[in-house]
PDB file of C-alpha atoms in Angstrom:
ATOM      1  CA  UNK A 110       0.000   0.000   0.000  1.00 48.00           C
ATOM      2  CA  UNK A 111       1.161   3.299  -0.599  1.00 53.00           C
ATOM      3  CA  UNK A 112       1.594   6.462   1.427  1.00 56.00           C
ATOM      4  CA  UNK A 113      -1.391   8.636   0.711  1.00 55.00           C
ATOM      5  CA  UNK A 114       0.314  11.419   2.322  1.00 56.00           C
ATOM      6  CA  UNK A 115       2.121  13.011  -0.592  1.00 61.00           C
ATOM      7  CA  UNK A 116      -1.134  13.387  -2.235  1.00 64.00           C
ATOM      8  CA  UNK A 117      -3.437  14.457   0.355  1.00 66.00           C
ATOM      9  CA  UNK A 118      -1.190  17.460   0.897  1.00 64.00           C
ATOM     10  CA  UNK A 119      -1.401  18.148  -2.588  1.00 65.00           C
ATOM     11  CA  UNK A 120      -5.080  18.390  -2.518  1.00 66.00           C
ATOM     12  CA  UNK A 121      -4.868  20.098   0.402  1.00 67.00           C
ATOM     13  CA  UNK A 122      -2.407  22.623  -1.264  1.00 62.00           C
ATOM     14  CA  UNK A 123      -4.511  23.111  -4.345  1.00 59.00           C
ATOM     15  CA  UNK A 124      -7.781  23.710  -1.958  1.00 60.00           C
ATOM     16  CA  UNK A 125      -6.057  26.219  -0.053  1.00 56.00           C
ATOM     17  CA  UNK A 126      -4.784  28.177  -3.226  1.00 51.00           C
ATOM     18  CA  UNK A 127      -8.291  27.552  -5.114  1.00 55.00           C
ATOM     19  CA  UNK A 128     -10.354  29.535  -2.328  1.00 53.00           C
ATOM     20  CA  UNK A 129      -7.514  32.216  -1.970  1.00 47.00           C
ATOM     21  CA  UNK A 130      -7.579  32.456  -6.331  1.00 50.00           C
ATOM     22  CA  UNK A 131      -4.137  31.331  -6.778  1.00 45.00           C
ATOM     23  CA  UNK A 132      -4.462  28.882  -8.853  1.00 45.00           C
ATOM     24  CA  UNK A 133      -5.253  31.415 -11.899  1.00 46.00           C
ATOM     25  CA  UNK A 134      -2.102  32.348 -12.048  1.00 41.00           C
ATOM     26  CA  UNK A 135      -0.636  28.682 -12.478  1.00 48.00           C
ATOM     27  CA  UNK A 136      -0.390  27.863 -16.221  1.00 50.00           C
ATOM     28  CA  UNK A 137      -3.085  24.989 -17.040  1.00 51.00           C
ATOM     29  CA  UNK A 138      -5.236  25.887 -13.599  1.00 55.00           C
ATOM     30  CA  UNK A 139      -7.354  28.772 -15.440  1.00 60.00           C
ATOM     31  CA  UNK A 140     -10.514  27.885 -16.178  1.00 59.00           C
ATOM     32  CA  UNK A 141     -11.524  28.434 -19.653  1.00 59.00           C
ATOM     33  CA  UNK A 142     -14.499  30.534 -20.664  1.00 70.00           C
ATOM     34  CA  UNK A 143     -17.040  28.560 -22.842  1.00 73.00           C
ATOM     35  CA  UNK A 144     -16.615  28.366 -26.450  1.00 81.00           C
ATOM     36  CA  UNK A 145     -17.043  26.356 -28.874  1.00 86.00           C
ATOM     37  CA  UNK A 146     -13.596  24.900 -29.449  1.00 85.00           C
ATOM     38  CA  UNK A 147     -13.359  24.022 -25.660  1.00 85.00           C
ATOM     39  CA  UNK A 148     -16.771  22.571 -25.536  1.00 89.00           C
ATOM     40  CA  UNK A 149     -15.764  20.632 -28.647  1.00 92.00           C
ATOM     41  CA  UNK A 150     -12.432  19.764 -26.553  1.00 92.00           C
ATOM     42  CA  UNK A 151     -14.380  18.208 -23.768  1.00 93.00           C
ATOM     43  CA  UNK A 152     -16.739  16.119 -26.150  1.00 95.00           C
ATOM     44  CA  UNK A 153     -14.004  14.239 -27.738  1.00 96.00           C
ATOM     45  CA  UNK A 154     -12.496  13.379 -24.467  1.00 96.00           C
ATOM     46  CA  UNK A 155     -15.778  12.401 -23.086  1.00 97.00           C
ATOM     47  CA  UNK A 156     -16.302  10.118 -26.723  1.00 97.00           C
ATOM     48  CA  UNK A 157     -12.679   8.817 -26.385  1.00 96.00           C
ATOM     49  CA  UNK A 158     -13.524   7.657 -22.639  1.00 97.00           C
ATOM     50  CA  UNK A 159     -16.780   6.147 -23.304  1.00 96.00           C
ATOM     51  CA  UNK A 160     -15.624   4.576 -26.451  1.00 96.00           C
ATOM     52  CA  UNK A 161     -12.713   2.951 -24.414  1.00 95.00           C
ATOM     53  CA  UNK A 162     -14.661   2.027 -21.022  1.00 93.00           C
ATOM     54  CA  UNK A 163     -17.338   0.549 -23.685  1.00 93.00           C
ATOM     55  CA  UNK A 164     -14.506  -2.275 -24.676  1.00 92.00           C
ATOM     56  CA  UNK A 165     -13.213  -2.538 -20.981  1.00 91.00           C
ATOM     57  CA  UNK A 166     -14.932  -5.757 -18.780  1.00 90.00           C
ATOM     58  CA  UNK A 167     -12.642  -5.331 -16.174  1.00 90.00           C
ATOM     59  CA  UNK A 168     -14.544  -4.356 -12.677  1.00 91.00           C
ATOM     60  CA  UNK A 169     -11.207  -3.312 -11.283  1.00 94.00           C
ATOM     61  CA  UNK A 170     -12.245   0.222 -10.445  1.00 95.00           C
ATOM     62  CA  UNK A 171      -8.319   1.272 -11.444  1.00 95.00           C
ATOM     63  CA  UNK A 172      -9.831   0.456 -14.965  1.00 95.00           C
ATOM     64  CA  UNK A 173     -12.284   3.462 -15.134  1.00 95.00           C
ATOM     65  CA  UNK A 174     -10.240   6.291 -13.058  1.00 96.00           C
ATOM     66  CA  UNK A 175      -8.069   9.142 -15.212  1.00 97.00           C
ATOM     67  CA  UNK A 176      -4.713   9.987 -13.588  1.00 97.00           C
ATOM     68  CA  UNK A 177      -4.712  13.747 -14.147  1.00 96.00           C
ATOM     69  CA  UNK A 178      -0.423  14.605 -13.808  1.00 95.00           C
ATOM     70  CA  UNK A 179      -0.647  17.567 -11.712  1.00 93.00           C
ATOM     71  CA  UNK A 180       2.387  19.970 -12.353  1.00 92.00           C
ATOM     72  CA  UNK A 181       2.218  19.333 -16.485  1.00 93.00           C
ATOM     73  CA  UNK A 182       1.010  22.295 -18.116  1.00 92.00           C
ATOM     74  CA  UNK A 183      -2.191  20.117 -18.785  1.00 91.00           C
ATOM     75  CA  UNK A 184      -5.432  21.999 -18.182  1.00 88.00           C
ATOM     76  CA  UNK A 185      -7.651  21.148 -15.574  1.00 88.00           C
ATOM     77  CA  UNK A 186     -10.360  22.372 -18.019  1.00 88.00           C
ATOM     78  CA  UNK A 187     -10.297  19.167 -20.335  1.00 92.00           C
ATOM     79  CA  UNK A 188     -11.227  16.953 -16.832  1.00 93.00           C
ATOM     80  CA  UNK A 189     -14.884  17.953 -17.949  1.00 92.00           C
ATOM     81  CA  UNK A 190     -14.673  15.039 -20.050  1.00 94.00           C
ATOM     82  CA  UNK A 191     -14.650  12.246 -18.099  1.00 96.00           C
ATOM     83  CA  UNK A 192     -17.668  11.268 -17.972  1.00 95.00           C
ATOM     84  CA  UNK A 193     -20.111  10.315 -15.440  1.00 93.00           C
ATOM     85  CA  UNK A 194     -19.115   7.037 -13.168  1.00 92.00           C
ATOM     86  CA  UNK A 195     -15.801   7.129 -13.464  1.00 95.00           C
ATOM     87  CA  UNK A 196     -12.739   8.729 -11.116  1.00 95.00           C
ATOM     88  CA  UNK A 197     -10.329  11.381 -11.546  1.00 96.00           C
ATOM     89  CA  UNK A 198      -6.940  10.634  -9.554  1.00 95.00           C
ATOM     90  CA  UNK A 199      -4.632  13.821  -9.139  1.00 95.00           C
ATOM     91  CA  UNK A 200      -0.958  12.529  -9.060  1.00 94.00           C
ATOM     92  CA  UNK A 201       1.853  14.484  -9.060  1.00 94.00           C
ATOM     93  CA  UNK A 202       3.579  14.462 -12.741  1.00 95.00           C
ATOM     94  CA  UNK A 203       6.654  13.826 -10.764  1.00 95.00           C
ATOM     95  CA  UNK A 204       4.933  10.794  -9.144  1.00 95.00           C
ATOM     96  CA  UNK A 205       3.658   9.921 -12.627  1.00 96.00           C
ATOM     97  CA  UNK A 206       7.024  10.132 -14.205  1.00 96.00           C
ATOM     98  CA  UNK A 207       8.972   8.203 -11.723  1.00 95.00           C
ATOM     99  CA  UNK A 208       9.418   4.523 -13.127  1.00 92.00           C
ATOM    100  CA  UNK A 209       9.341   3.062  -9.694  1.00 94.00           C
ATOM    101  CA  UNK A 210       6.249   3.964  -9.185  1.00 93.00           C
ATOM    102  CA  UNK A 211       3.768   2.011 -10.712  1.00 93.00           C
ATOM    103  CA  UNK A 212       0.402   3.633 -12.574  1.00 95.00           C
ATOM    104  CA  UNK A 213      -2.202   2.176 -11.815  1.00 94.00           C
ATOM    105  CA  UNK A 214      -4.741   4.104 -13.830  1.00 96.00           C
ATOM    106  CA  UNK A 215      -6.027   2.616 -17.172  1.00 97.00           C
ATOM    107  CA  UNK A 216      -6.091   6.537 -18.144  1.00 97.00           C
ATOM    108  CA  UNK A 217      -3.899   9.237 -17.922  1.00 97.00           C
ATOM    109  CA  UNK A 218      -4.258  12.937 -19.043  1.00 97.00           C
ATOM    110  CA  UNK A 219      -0.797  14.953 -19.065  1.00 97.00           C
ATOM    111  CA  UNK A 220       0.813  17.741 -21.380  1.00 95.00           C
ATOM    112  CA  UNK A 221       2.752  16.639 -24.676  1.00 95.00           C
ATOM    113  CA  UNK A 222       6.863  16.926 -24.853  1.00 95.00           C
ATOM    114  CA  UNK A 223       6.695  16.610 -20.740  1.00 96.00           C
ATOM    115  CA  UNK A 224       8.471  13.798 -19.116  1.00 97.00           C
ATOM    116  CA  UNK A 225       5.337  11.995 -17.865  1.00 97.00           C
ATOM    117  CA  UNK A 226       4.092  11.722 -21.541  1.00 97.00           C
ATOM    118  CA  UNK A 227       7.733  10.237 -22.308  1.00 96.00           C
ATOM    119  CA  UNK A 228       7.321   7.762 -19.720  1.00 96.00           C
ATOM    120  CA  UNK A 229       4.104   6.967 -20.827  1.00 96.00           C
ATOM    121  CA  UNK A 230       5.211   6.440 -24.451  1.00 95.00           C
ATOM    122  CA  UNK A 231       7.877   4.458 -23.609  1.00 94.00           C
ATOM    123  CA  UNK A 232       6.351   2.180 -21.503  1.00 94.00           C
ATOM    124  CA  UNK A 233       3.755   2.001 -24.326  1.00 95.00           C
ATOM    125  CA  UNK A 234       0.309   3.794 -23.682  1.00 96.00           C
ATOM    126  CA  UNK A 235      -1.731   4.400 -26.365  1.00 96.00           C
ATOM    127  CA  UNK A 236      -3.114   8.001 -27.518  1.00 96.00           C
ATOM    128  CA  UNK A 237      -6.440   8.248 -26.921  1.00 96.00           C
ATOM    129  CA  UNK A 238      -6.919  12.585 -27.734  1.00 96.00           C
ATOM    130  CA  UNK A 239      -4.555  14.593 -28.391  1.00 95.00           C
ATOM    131  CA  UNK A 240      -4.465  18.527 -28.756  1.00 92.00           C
ATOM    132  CA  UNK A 241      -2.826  21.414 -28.061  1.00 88.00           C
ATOM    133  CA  UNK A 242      -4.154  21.445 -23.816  1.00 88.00           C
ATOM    134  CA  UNK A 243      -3.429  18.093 -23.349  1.00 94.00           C
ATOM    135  CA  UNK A 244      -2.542  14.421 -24.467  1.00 97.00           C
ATOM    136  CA  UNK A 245      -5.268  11.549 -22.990  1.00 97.00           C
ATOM    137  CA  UNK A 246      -3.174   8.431 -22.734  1.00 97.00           C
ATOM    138  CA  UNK A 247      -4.934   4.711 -22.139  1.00 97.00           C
ATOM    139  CA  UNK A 248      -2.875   1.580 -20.828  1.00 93.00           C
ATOM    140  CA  UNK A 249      -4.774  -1.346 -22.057  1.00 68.00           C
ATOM    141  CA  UNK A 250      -2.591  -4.158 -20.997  1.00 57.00           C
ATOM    142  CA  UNK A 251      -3.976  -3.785 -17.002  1.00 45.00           C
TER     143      UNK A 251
END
């Protein structure tokens, strides 16, 4: 089992600096304004996801739950994809990158050219979405 500390105080962090507004000023933390190309955005992760869970039998609940790597210049913005039912894990992209640690995620949403994506393309993830805000990565091998 692993220590849940690092990540509780990482939650804890980002609720602190949510209700005092400084999370605006982190690149990828802004929340977008609606328009078209963002709702668009958030469709085709919420297609990609349901498409994928749709071929998934597992009941391992690791197999429905999107690790979002916290740090990457991802934004939080595209997490209105994932669609009803399943989890959203915040991990730190340091966490994510580290090949010790194990991902246990079927689903992971980083930024492209960062070192979690090059961990997960090494290791052989597949690309799921793709754009400009953010790469959605699935393991299907779990």
């Amino acid at each position: 089992m692993e220590d849940a500390r690092p990540a509780a105080g990482t939650a804890a962090t980002a609720l602190v600096l949510a209700a005092l507004g400084v999370l605006n000023l982190a690149d990828g933390f802004t929340m977008p304004r609606y328009s078209a190309e963002w709702d668009a955005a958030v469709q085709q992760i919420e297609t990609a996801l349901t498409e994928s869970r749709s071929a998934v039998t597992s009941a391992d609940p690791w197999d429905s739950t999107v690790a979002y790597a916290f740090g990457d210049p991802v934004h939080c913005g595209l997490l209105y994809g994932v669609p009803d039912g399943m989890g959203i894990q915040f991990d730190e992209a340091a966490y994510l990158t580290d090949p010790a640690h194990e991902i246990h995620s079927r689903y992971v949403l980083t930024a492209a050219d960062t070192p979690t994506a090059a961990r997960l393309q090494a290791d052989g993830w597949t690309v799921l979405y793709e754009s400009d805000r953010g790469v959605l990565y699935e393991h299907g091998t779990m």
